[in-house]
Amino acid sequence: VGDLTFNPGSSYQVQVEDEDGLGLEEPLRGFLRIKPDRPPQIAAGFLTKNILPTARPTLSYGAADDHGIALLRIRLQVLRGAEKLPEGAEEIPMEPSAAPPAVLRGRRALDLAPLKLQVGDQVTIVLEATDFRGDLPGKSSRSEPLVLHVFQDLGREDEVEGRGFEGKPFRVGLGEGGLRGFCLSPREP
């Protein structure tokens, strides 16, 4: 019976002896080193920052942690003029596994139609990752905020023509859903 105290970055030795006085030929020796548990690292992004009120933009994301990711969540805040609407959060489902994944990458389409967005609204999206720490509560990190701007769909049926790479003619159709089509005209002689 006794106390055993370890100091980080120090060596230790253990010598034991039983009731009959028998012990080890040499004590057990070791070195104690503590490696800090770093918070998760997160990156996220969209292809565009301008959206329509009923958009389904695709969020590309990545998260990594030295001991694994326990939880990944999307936090969303709508700013309408000077008013902040209540924040929403959605958990990103993860594949069940024996050990938490050290790296997660993926894409997720966000259905913004239920938010009833209006022209001029700003939608701020933050990805939050919580690391795995066994029975202890995990530490969370957040990505840089991504801001989407809601603009008006003109709803016109227009076509834009022009010359593109190497002077080749092109035509782009714009419709209710935005970009309708893209075609290169036959090559001119």
CSV table of C-alpha atoms in Angstrom, one decimal, residues 24-176:
chain,number,residue,atom,x,y,z
A,24,LEU,CA,12.2,-8.0,-8.9
A,25,GLU,CA,15.9,-8.3,-9.9
A,26,GLU,CA,15.6,-4.8,-11.4
A,27,PRO,CA,12.9,-2.3,-10.9
A,28,LEU,CA,10.4,-1.6,-13.7
A,29,ARG,CA,11.3,1.7,-15.3
A,30,GLY,CA,9.4,4.0,-17.6
A,31,PHE,CA,8.9,7.5,-18.8
A,32,LEU,CA,5.7,9.4,-18.6
A,33,ARG,CA,4.8,11.7,-21.4
A,34,ILE,CA,1.4,13.5,-21.8
A,35,LYS,CA,0.2,14.4,-25.2
A,36,PRO,CA,-2.4,17.2,-25.2
A,37,ASP,CA,-5.8,16.5,-26.8
A,38,ARG,CA,-6.3,19.1,-29.5
A,39,PRO,CA,-9.7,20.4,-30.4
A,40,PRO,CA,-11.1,19.4,-33.8
A,41,GLN,CA,-10.2,21.2,-37.0
A,42,ILE,CA,-13.0,22.1,-39.3
A,43,ALA,CA,-13.4,23.5,-42.9
A,44,ALA,CA,-16.6,24.1,-44.8
A,45,GLY,CA,-17.7,25.9,-47.9
A,46,PHE,CA,-20.3,26.5,-50.6
A,47,LEU,CA,-19.8,27.0,-54.4
A,48,THR,CA,-21.7,30.3,-54.3
A,49,LYS,CA,-22.7,32.8,-51.6
A,50,ASN,CA,-25.8,34.1,-53.5
A,51,ILE,CA,-28.9,32.0,-53.3
A,52,LEU,CA,-32.6,32.0,-54.1
A,53,PRO,CA,-35.2,31.9,-51.3
A,54,THR,CA,-36.0,28.2,-51.9
A,55,ALA,CA,-32.4,27.1,-52.5
A,56,ARG,CA,-30.8,23.8,-51.6
A,57,PRO,CA,-27.1,24.8,-51.6
A,58,THR,CA,-24.6,22.0,-51.1
A,59,LEU,CA,-22.3,22.3,-48.1
A,60,SER,CA,-18.9,20.7,-48.6
A,61,TYR,CA,-17.2,20.0,-45.3
A,62,GLY,CA,-14.3,18.3,-43.6
A,63,ALA,CA,-13.5,17.7,-39.9
A,64,ALA,CA,-10.5,16.0,-38.3
A,65,ASP,CA,-9.4,15.3,-34.7
A,66,ASP,CA,-6.5,13.4,-33.1
A,67,HIS,CA,-8.8,11.1,-31.2
A,68,GLY,CA,-11.9,11.1,-33.4
A,69,ILE,CA,-15.0,13.1,-34.1
A,70,ALA,CA,-18.0,12.2,-31.8
A,71,LEU,CA,-20.5,14.7,-33.2
A,72,LEU,CA,-20.9,17.0,-36.3
A,73,ARG,CA,-23.6,19.7,-36.3
A,74,ILE,CA,-24.7,22.5,-38.7
A,75,ARG,CA,-25.7,25.7,-37.0
A,76,LEU,CA,-27.9,28.1,-38.9
A,77,GLN,CA,-28.9,31.7,-38.2
A,78,VAL,CA,-31.1,34.0,-40.4
A,79,LEU,CA,-30.6,37.7,-40.3
A,80,ARG,CA,-33.6,39.6,-41.7
A,81,GLY,CA,-32.8,43.3,-41.7
A,82,ALA,CA,-31.6,44.0,-38.2
A,83,GLU,CA,-33.5,41.1,-36.7
A,84,LYS,CA,-31.9,37.8,-35.9
A,85,LEU,CA,-34.4,34.9,-36.2
A,86,PRO,CA,-34.0,31.9,-33.8
A,87,GLU,CA,-31.0,29.8,-34.5
A,88,GLY,CA,-31.4,26.3,-35.8
A,89,ALA,CA,-29.2,23.3,-35.6
A,90,GLU,CA,-29.0,20.0,-37.4
A,91,GLU,CA,-26.8,17.0,-36.6
A,92,ILE,CA,-25.0,15.4,-39.5
A,93,PRO,CA,-25.5,11.6,-39.3
A,94,MET,CA,-22.3,9.6,-39.1
A,95,GLU,CA,-21.7,5.9,-40.1
A,96,PRO,CA,-21.8,3.7,-37.0
A,97,SER,CA,-18.3,2.3,-36.2
A,98,ALA,CA,-16.3,0.7,-33.4
A,99,ALA,CA,-14.1,3.8,-33.1
A,100,PRO,CA,-15.0,7.4,-33.8
A,101,PRO,CA,-13.6,8.5,-37.2
A,102,ALA,CA,-10.5,10.7,-37.1
A,103,VAL,CA,-11.4,12.4,-40.4
A,104,LEU,CA,-14.9,13.1,-41.8
A,105,ARG,CA,-15.5,14.6,-45.3
A,106,GLY,CA,-18.7,15.0,-47.1
A,107,ARG,CA,-21.4,17.0,-48.8
A,108,ARG,CA,-24.8,17.9,-47.6
A,109,ALA,CA,-27.6,19.7,-49.4
A,110,LEU,CA,-29.3,22.1,-47.1
A,111,ASP,CA,-33.1,22.6,-47.7
A,112,LEU,CA,-33.7,26.2,-46.9
A,113,ALA,CA,-37.3,26.4,-48.2
A,114,PRO,CA,-38.8,25.7,-44.7
A,115,LEU,CA,-37.1,28.9,-43.5
A,116,LYS,CA,-39.3,31.0,-45.7
A,117,LEU,CA,-36.4,33.2,-46.7
A,118,GLN,CA,-37.0,36.6,-48.1
A,119,VAL,CA,-35.0,38.7,-50.6
A,120,GLY,CA,-32.3,40.5,-48.6
A,121,ASP,CA,-32.0,37.9,-45.9
A,122,GLN,CA,-28.6,36.7,-44.9
A,123,VAL,CA,-28.1,33.1,-43.8
A,124,THR,CA,-25.1,32.4,-41.6
A,125,ILE,CA,-24.0,28.7,-41.4
A,126,VAL,CA,-21.4,27.4,-39.0
A,127,LEU,CA,-20.2,23.8,-38.8
A,128,GLU,CA,-19.5,22.6,-35.3
A,129,ALA,CA,-17.4,19.4,-34.4
A,130,THR,CA,-17.1,17.8,-31.0
A,131,ASP,CA,-14.2,15.5,-30.4
A,132,PHE,CA,-14.3,12.1,-28.7
A,133,ARG,CA,-12.9,11.9,-25.1
A,134,GLY,CA,-14.2,8.6,-23.8
A,135,ASP,CA,-16.4,9.1,-20.7
A,136,LEU,CA,-15.4,12.8,-20.5
A,137,PRO,CA,-17.4,15.5,-22.3
A,138,GLY,CA,-15.9,16.4,-25.6
A,139,LYS,CA,-14.5,19.8,-26.7
A,140,SER,CA,-16.1,21.6,-29.6
A,141,SER,CA,-14.7,23.8,-32.4
A,142,ARG,CA,-16.5,25.8,-35.0
A,143,SER,CA,-15.7,26.7,-38.6
A,144,GLU,CA,-15.5,30.2,-39.9
A,145,PRO,CA,-19.0,31.5,-40.5
A,146,LEU,CA,-20.3,31.1,-44.1
A,147,VAL,CA,-22.8,33.8,-45.1
A,148,LEU,CA,-25.3,33.2,-47.9
A,149,HIS,CA,-27.2,36.2,-49.4
A,150,VAL,CA,-30.7,35.8,-50.6
A,151,PHE,CA,-31.5,37.5,-53.9
A,152,GLN,CA,-34.5,37.7,-56.2
A,153,ASP,CA,-35.1,35.3,-59.0
A,154,LEU,CA,-36.0,37.5,-62.0
A,155,GLY,CA,-38.1,34.6,-63.5
A,156,ARG,CA,-37.3,35.8,-67.1
A,157,GLU,CA,-36.8,33.5,-70.1
A,158,ASP,CA,-33.6,35.1,-71.5
A,159,GLU,CA,-30.8,33.9,-73.5
A,160,VAL,CA,-27.4,35.3,-73.5
A,161,GLU,CA,-25.1,34.8,-76.4
A,162,GLY,CA,-21.4,35.6,-76.8
A,163,ARG,CA,-18.0,34.3,-77.6
A,164,GLY,CA,-16.0,32.3,-75.1
A,165,PHE,CA,-12.7,30.5,-75.0
A,166,GLU,CA,-10.8,30.7,-78.3
A,167,GLY,CA,-13.6,32.9,-79.7
A,168,LYS,CA,-16.1,30.1,-79.9
A,169,PRO,CA,-19.7,31.2,-79.9
A,170,PHE,CA,-22.0,30.2,-76.9
A,171,ARG,CA,-25.5,30.5,-75.8
A,172,VAL,CA,-26.8,30.4,-72.1
A,173,GLY,CA,-30.4,30.1,-71.3
A,174,LEU,CA,-31.8,31.6,-68.0
A,175,GLY,CA,-35.2,30.5,-66.8
A,176,GLU,CA,-37.2,30.2,-63.6
